[in-house]
């Protein structure tokens, strides 16, 4: 596998990252995951903007993101991923510095910049049948809008989901659903797609944004409003949204079934429309 690392392309096995790297020591960095199909990166401009926003939010200004974004598309052909579905992971940390200190290195050090492309298997069976989710307390910090490397609460929530045989964990804060561990969430209530608003407790999901555009194109009404966990059982449909999740029907929450336990019509319409945008 050929990856991009600090301005050059090299085999992944030759990448070496210092144990002094602040990504390793503090989770001091940000990342993106971009979906690709047949060599085309989906919603590239949105991912560029979100990465820039994340870097700004953590005051990391030294990274050459133009060079990174020039390199990213070439990772697909370099790894024979220019046909079919693929995904690109990219990460920037504040770099390696000694001594270990919490404040930023002064003078600043070169950031560590890494990107890799890999094959991605479409979750077609899950799309067709729908998935089960579990409810977990949202134990994250107050800047979930930054796509930072600090994902330990998400890791624990998703691990709990996996141990329960579920696909995802829906996180609940103060009685309201925020989002999944790596996906956004929406309910369908009386034909209206109802979503938790984007706040400091939610990631500005690009799949969510795309889904809202599809709702507009398909004349599906939308309401962005807090979704109480107590209201979930009366929802007609529930679904997840995410780069690696697509538009994913939820058919079970913990031990109860959503409506009749099959993907609902609005979710299916949005999934079909979403798949048409990312055909491979
Ligand atoms: N996760 N919410 C969280 C907490 C996420 O980590 C993600 C994405 C999303 C969906 O955002 P988007 O539609 O832009 O992918 C929502 C990525 C895919 C990951 O961590 O692998």
Short mmCIF file of C-alpha atoms and ligand atoms in Angstrom, two decimals:
data_model
loop_
_atom_site.label_atom_id
_atom_site.label_comp_id
_atom_site.label_asym_id
_atom_site.label_seq_id
_atom_site.Cartn_x
_atom_site.Cartn_y
_atom_site.Cartn_z
CA UNK A 1 0.00 0.00 0.00
CA UNK A 2 1.32 3.41 -0.99
CA UNK A 3 0.51 6.19 1.47
CA UNK A 4 1.18 9.90 1.72
CA UNK A 5 3.36 10.88 4.64
CA UNK A 6 4.80 14.34 5.33
CA UNK A 7 4.99 15.43 1.71
CA UNK A 8 6.07 12.18 0.08
CA UNK A 9 4.58 8.93 -1.15
CA UNK A 10 6.00 5.74 0.30
CA UNK A 11 5.04 2.17 1.19
CA UNK A 12 2.98 2.12 4.38
CA UNK A 13 5.48 -0.26 5.96
CA UNK A 14 8.14 2.47 5.70
CA UNK A 15 6.18 5.10 7.63
CA UNK A 16 7.74 5.83 10.95
CA UNK A 17 6.10 8.10 13.51
CA UNK A 18 7.92 9.37 16.57
CA UNK A 19 6.74 8.32 20.04
CA UNK A 20 6.98 12.05 20.81
CA UNK A 21 4.22 12.74 18.30
CA UNK A 22 1.47 14.77 19.95
CA UNK A 23 -1.14 12.72 18.16
CA UNK A 24 0.19 9.68 20.02
CA UNK A 25 0.70 11.45 23.36
CA UNK A 26 -2.33 13.76 23.52
CA UNK A 27 -4.62 12.95 20.58
CA UNK A 28 -3.56 16.45 19.47
CA UNK A 29 -4.75 16.35 15.89
CA UNK A 30 -7.67 16.08 13.51
CA UNK A 31 -8.80 13.73 10.75
CA UNK A 32 -11.20 13.17 7.87
CA UNK A 33 -12.68 10.15 6.14
CA UNK A 34 -13.65 10.67 2.49
CA UNK A 35 -15.66 8.26 0.38
CA UNK A 36 -14.56 7.56 -3.19
CA UNK A 37 -16.26 5.81 -6.05
CA UNK A 38 -14.61 4.94 -9.37
CA UNK A 39 -11.70 7.22 -8.54
CA UNK A 40 -13.86 10.25 -7.67
CA UNK A 41 -13.82 11.69 -4.18
CA UNK A 42 -17.32 12.38 -2.89
CA UNK A 43 -18.03 15.89 -1.53
CA UNK A 44 -14.35 16.78 -1.60
CA UNK A 45 -14.96 20.50 -1.08
CA UNK A 46 -17.04 19.83 2.02
CA UNK A 47 -14.29 17.64 3.48
CA UNK A 48 -11.68 20.29 2.67
CA UNK A 49 -13.73 22.94 4.40
CA UNK A 50 -14.36 20.76 7.44
CA UNK A 51 -10.68 19.86 7.78
CA UNK A 52 -9.76 23.55 7.57
CA UNK A 53 -12.36 24.31 10.23
CA UNK A 54 -11.06 21.55 12.52
CA UNK A 55 -7.47 22.78 12.11
CA UNK A 56 -8.56 26.35 12.86
CA UNK A 57 -10.47 25.18 15.94
CA UNK A 58 -7.36 23.50 17.38
CA UNK A 59 -5.10 26.39 16.25
CA UNK A 60 -2.97 24.18 14.02
CA UNK A 61 -1.90 26.47 11.19
CA UNK A 62 1.36 24.97 9.97
CA UNK A 63 0.07 22.09 7.82
CA UNK A 64 0.38 22.29 4.04
CA UNK A 65 -3.18 21.17 3.33
CA UNK A 66 -2.98 22.21 -0.35
CA UNK A 67 -0.21 19.64 -0.87
CA UNK A 68 -2.23 17.09 1.09
CA UNK A 69 -5.38 17.63 -0.96
CA UNK A 70 -3.32 17.47 -4.18
CA UNK A 71 -1.93 14.13 -3.01
CA UNK A 72 -5.17 12.55 -1.80
CA UNK A 73 -6.84 11.86 -5.18
CA UNK A 74 -3.64 10.26 -6.52
CA UNK A 75 -3.72 7.69 -3.70
CA UNK A 76 -6.60 5.97 -5.50
CA UNK A 77 -4.80 5.06 -8.75
CA UNK A 78 -1.56 4.49 -6.86
CA UNK A 79 -3.34 1.73 -4.96
CA UNK A 80 -5.47 0.34 -7.81
CA UNK A 81 -8.58 1.82 -6.24
CA UNK A 82 -9.76 3.84 -9.23
CA UNK A 83 -12.70 1.53 -9.82
CA UNK A 84 -15.34 0.61 -7.30
CA UNK A 85 -15.85 1.93 -3.78
CA UNK A 86 -12.94 3.14 -1.67
CA UNK A 87 -12.29 5.43 1.25
CA UNK A 88 -9.48 7.78 2.17
CA UNK A 89 -8.39 8.39 5.74
CA UNK A 90 -6.31 11.47 6.45
CA UNK A 91 -4.90 12.81 9.66
CA UNK A 92 -2.84 15.78 10.79
CA UNK A 93 -1.24 16.05 14.22
CA UNK A 94 0.68 18.91 15.82
CA UNK A 95 3.89 16.96 15.28
CA UNK A 96 6.64 15.45 17.43
CA UNK A 97 8.15 17.58 20.19
CA UNK A 98 10.16 17.14 23.36
CA UNK A 99 9.89 17.64 26.25
CA UNK A 100 6.33 16.39 26.59
CA UNK A 101 4.35 19.42 27.62
CA UNK A 102 0.67 20.16 27.27
CA UNK A 103 0.99 23.61 25.69
CA UNK A 104 1.89 23.84 22.00
CA UNK A 105 5.60 23.40 21.15
CA UNK A 106 7.36 26.76 21.07
CA UNK A 107 8.76 27.29 18.51
CA UNK A 108 6.22 25.23 16.54
CA UNK A 109 7.35 21.92 15.01
CA UNK A 110 6.36 20.45 11.66
CA UNK A 111 2.95 18.78 11.82
CA UNK A 112 2.64 15.09 10.99
CA UNK A 113 0.51 14.60 7.89
CA UNK A 114 -0.71 11.17 6.83
CA UNK A 115 -3.22 9.87 4.27
CA UNK A 116 -4.10 6.43 3.02
CA UNK A 117 -6.68 4.97 0.65
CA UNK A 118 -8.25 1.59 1.15
CA UNK A 119 -10.97 -0.55 -0.34
CA UNK A 120 -14.43 -0.17 1.13
CA UNK A 121 -17.16 -2.74 1.04
CA UNK A 122 -20.62 -1.27 0.68
CA UNK A 123 -22.84 -2.37 3.59
CA UNK A 124 -25.48 -3.68 1.19
CA UNK A 125 -26.91 -6.32 3.51
CA UNK A 126 -27.30 -3.83 6.34
CA UNK A 127 -28.87 -1.29 3.97
CA UNK A 128 -31.40 -3.90 2.86
CA UNK A 129 -32.31 -5.33 6.26
CA UNK A 130 -31.64 -2.34 8.54
CA UNK A 131 -29.54 -2.47 11.68
CA UNK A 132 -29.87 -2.54 15.43
CA UNK A 133 -28.48 0.25 17.62
CA UNK A 134 -28.03 0.54 21.36
CA UNK A 135 -28.47 3.67 23.48
CA UNK A 136 -25.41 4.83 25.41
CA UNK A 137 -24.72 7.90 27.53
CA UNK A 138 -22.88 10.58 25.55
CA UNK A 139 -19.63 10.89 27.50
CA UNK A 140 -17.80 13.14 25.05
CA UNK A 141 -16.39 16.62 25.51
CA UNK A 142 -18.07 19.90 24.59
CA UNK A 143 -16.40 20.28 21.15
CA UNK A 144 -17.80 17.30 19.26
CA UNK A 145 -18.07 19.64 16.25
CA UNK A 146 -14.29 19.29 15.79
CA UNK A 147 -13.26 16.12 13.98
CA UNK A 148 -10.44 15.57 16.44
CA UNK A 149 -8.50 12.43 17.26
CA UNK A 150 -10.04 12.35 20.74
CA UNK A 151 -12.49 9.53 20.08
CA UNK A 152 -12.16 7.46 23.22
CA UNK A 153 -15.83 7.90 24.26
CA UNK A 154 -16.85 7.01 20.69
CA UNK A 155 -14.60 3.95 20.84
CA UNK A 156 -16.17 2.83 24.12
CA UNK A 157 -19.69 3.46 22.86
CA UNK A 158 -19.06 1.53 19.64
CA UNK A 159 -17.40 -1.30 21.54
CA UNK A 160 -20.53 -1.53 23.72
CA UNK A 161 -22.60 -1.70 20.54
CA UNK A 162 -20.42 -4.43 19.13
CA UNK A 163 -20.58 -6.45 22.34
CA UNK A 164 -24.36 -6.15 22.20
CA UNK A 165 -24.37 -7.41 18.61
CA UNK A 166 -25.48 -3.99 17.36
CA UNK A 167 -24.18 -1.88 14.47
CA UNK A 168 -23.94 1.45 16.23
CA UNK A 169 -24.44 3.21 19.56
CA UNK A 170 -26.75 6.21 19.69
CA UNK A 171 -25.38 8.64 22.25
CA UNK A 172 -27.77 10.36 24.65
CA UNK A 173 -27.01 13.63 26.44
CA UNK A 174 -29.43 15.15 28.94
CA UNK A 175 -32.31 13.11 27.56
CA UNK A 176 -31.66 13.97 23.90
CA UNK A 177 -30.01 11.90 21.18
CA UNK A 178 -26.93 13.62 19.78
CA UNK A 179 -25.46 11.19 17.20
CA UNK A 180 -23.87 7.78 16.75
CA UNK A 181 -20.26 6.96 17.60
CA UNK A 182 -19.32 7.50 13.95
CA UNK A 183 -22.57 8.55 12.29
CA UNK A 184 -25.39 11.09 12.51
CA UNK A 185 -28.99 10.19 13.23
CA UNK A 186 -32.46 11.17 12.07
CA UNK A 187 -36.04 10.16 12.83
CA UNK A 188 -39.03 10.24 10.50
CA UNK A 189 -42.13 11.50 12.26
CA UNK A 190 -45.38 11.83 10.29
CA UNK A 191 -43.39 12.04 7.06
CA UNK A 192 -40.99 14.73 8.35
CA UNK A 193 -37.28 13.98 8.66
CA UNK A 194 -36.47 15.18 12.16
CA UNK A 195 -32.79 15.64 13.08
CA UNK A 196 -30.85 16.88 16.08
CA UNK A 197 -29.41 20.28 15.09
CA UNK A 198 -25.66 20.67 14.59
CA UNK A 199 -24.28 22.14 17.80
CA UNK A 200 -20.99 21.83 19.71
CA UNK A 201 -22.25 18.36 20.67
CA UNK A 202 -22.52 17.04 17.09
CA UNK A 203 -20.19 16.70 14.14
CA UNK A 204 -21.23 18.69 11.05
CA UNK A 205 -21.72 15.47 9.11
CA UNK A 206 -21.30 15.70 5.35
CA UNK A 207 -23.62 12.75 4.72
CA UNK A 208 -26.25 14.51 6.86
CA UNK A 209 -25.82 17.65 4.77
CA UNK A 210 -26.14 15.59 1.59
CA UNK A 211 -29.26 13.92 2.96
CA UNK A 212 -30.83 17.30 3.69
CA UNK A 213 -30.16 18.32 0.08
CA UNK A 214 -31.82 15.09 -1.08
CA UNK A 215 -34.83 15.81 1.15
CA UNK A 216 -35.19 19.18 -0.53
CA UNK A 217 -34.89 17.68 -4.01
CA UNK A 218 -37.44 14.97 -3.16
CA UNK A 219 -39.82 17.34 -1.35
CA UNK A 220 -39.42 15.53 1.94
CA UNK A 221 -40.12 17.95 4.82
CA UNK A 222 -37.30 18.47 7.33
CA UNK A 223 -37.21 19.74 10.87
CA UNK A 224 -33.96 20.32 12.74
CA UNK A 225 -34.92 20.08 16.39
CA UNK A 226 -33.64 18.26 19.48
CA UNK A 227 -34.79 14.62 19.44
CA UNK A 228 -35.76 13.37 22.90
CA UNK A 229 -34.76 9.81 23.63
CA UNK A 230 -38.27 9.27 25.03
CA UNK A 231 -39.73 10.18 21.63
CA UNK A 232 -37.77 7.53 19.73
CA UNK A 233 -40.29 4.70 20.26
CA UNK A 234 -43.03 6.73 18.58
CA UNK A 235 -40.91 7.57 15.50
CA UNK A 236 -42.12 5.98 12.27
CA UNK A 237 -38.55 5.47 11.04
CA UNK A 238 -35.01 6.00 12.27
CA UNK A 239 -31.82 6.10 10.25
CA UNK A 240 -28.09 6.78 10.50
CA UNK A 241 -25.94 8.83 8.14
CA UNK A 242 -22.19 8.72 7.63
CA UNK A 243 -19.38 8.42 5.12
CA UNK A 244 -18.93 4.69 5.72
CA UNK A 245 -22.55 4.15 6.76
CA UNK A 246 -24.42 5.86 3.92
CA UNK A 247 -28.10 6.23 4.78
CA UNK A 248 -28.68 3.29 7.09
CA UNK A 249 -32.12 2.15 8.27
CA UNK A 250 -32.39 1.43 11.99
CA UNK A 251 -34.90 -1.33 12.70
CA UNK A 252 -34.20 -2.00 16.36
CA UNK A 253 -33.16 0.12 19.35
CA UNK A 254 -31.93 -1.83 22.36
CA UNK A 255 -34.66 -4.43 22.73
CA UNK A 256 -37.54 -2.73 20.98
CA UNK A 257 -38.44 -2.67 17.33
CA UNK A 258 -38.82 0.44 15.17
CA UNK A 259 -42.33 0.42 13.63
CA UNK A 260 -42.77 -2.94 11.87
CA UNK A 261 -39.06 -3.81 12.02
CA UNK A 262 -38.29 -3.19 8.35
CA UNK A 263 -36.67 -0.17 6.66
CA UNK A 264 -39.33 2.54 6.22
CA UNK A 265 -40.31 4.19 2.93
CA UNK A 266 -38.72 7.61 3.54
CA UNK A 267 -35.42 6.02 4.59
CA UNK A 268 -35.49 3.76 1.56
CA UNK A 269 -36.18 6.67 -0.77
CA UNK A 270 -33.27 8.63 0.71
CA UNK A 271 -30.97 5.59 0.61
CA UNK A 272 -31.79 4.99 -3.06
CA UNK A 273 -31.14 8.64 -3.87
CA UNK A 274 -27.93 8.62 -1.87
CA UNK A 275 -26.68 5.49 -3.62
CA UNK A 276 -27.35 7.13 -6.97
CA UNK A 277 -24.89 9.89 -5.98
CA UNK A 278 -22.20 7.35 -5.09
CA UNK A 279 -22.86 4.68 -7.68
CA UNK A 280 -19.87 2.43 -7.09
N1 LIG B 1 -17.08 9.36 11.20
N2 LIG B 1 -20.65 11.79 13.81
C1 LIG B 1 -19.45 11.33 14.19
C2 LIG B 1 -19.10 11.37 15.62
C3 LIG B 1 -18.55 10.84 13.22
O1 LIG B 1 -17.34 10.40 13.60
C4 LIG B 1 -18.93 10.80 11.86
C5 LIG B 1 -18.03 10.28 10.79
C6 LIG B 1 -20.21 11.28 11.52
C7 LIG B 1 -20.68 11.33 10.09
O2 LIG B 1 -20.00 12.34 9.40
P1 LIG B 1 -19.78 12.24 7.82
O3 LIG B 1 -21.12 12.12 7.21
O4 LIG B 1 -19.12 13.52 7.46
O5 LIG B 1 -18.93 11.03 7.58
C8 LIG B 1 -21.04 11.78 12.52
C9 LIG B 1 -16.09 8.83 10.28
C10 LIG B 1 -16.66 8.23 9.06
C11 LIG B 1 -15.17 7.86 11.03
O6 LIG B 1 -14.85 8.19 12.17
O7 LIG B 1 -14.77 6.85 10.49
#
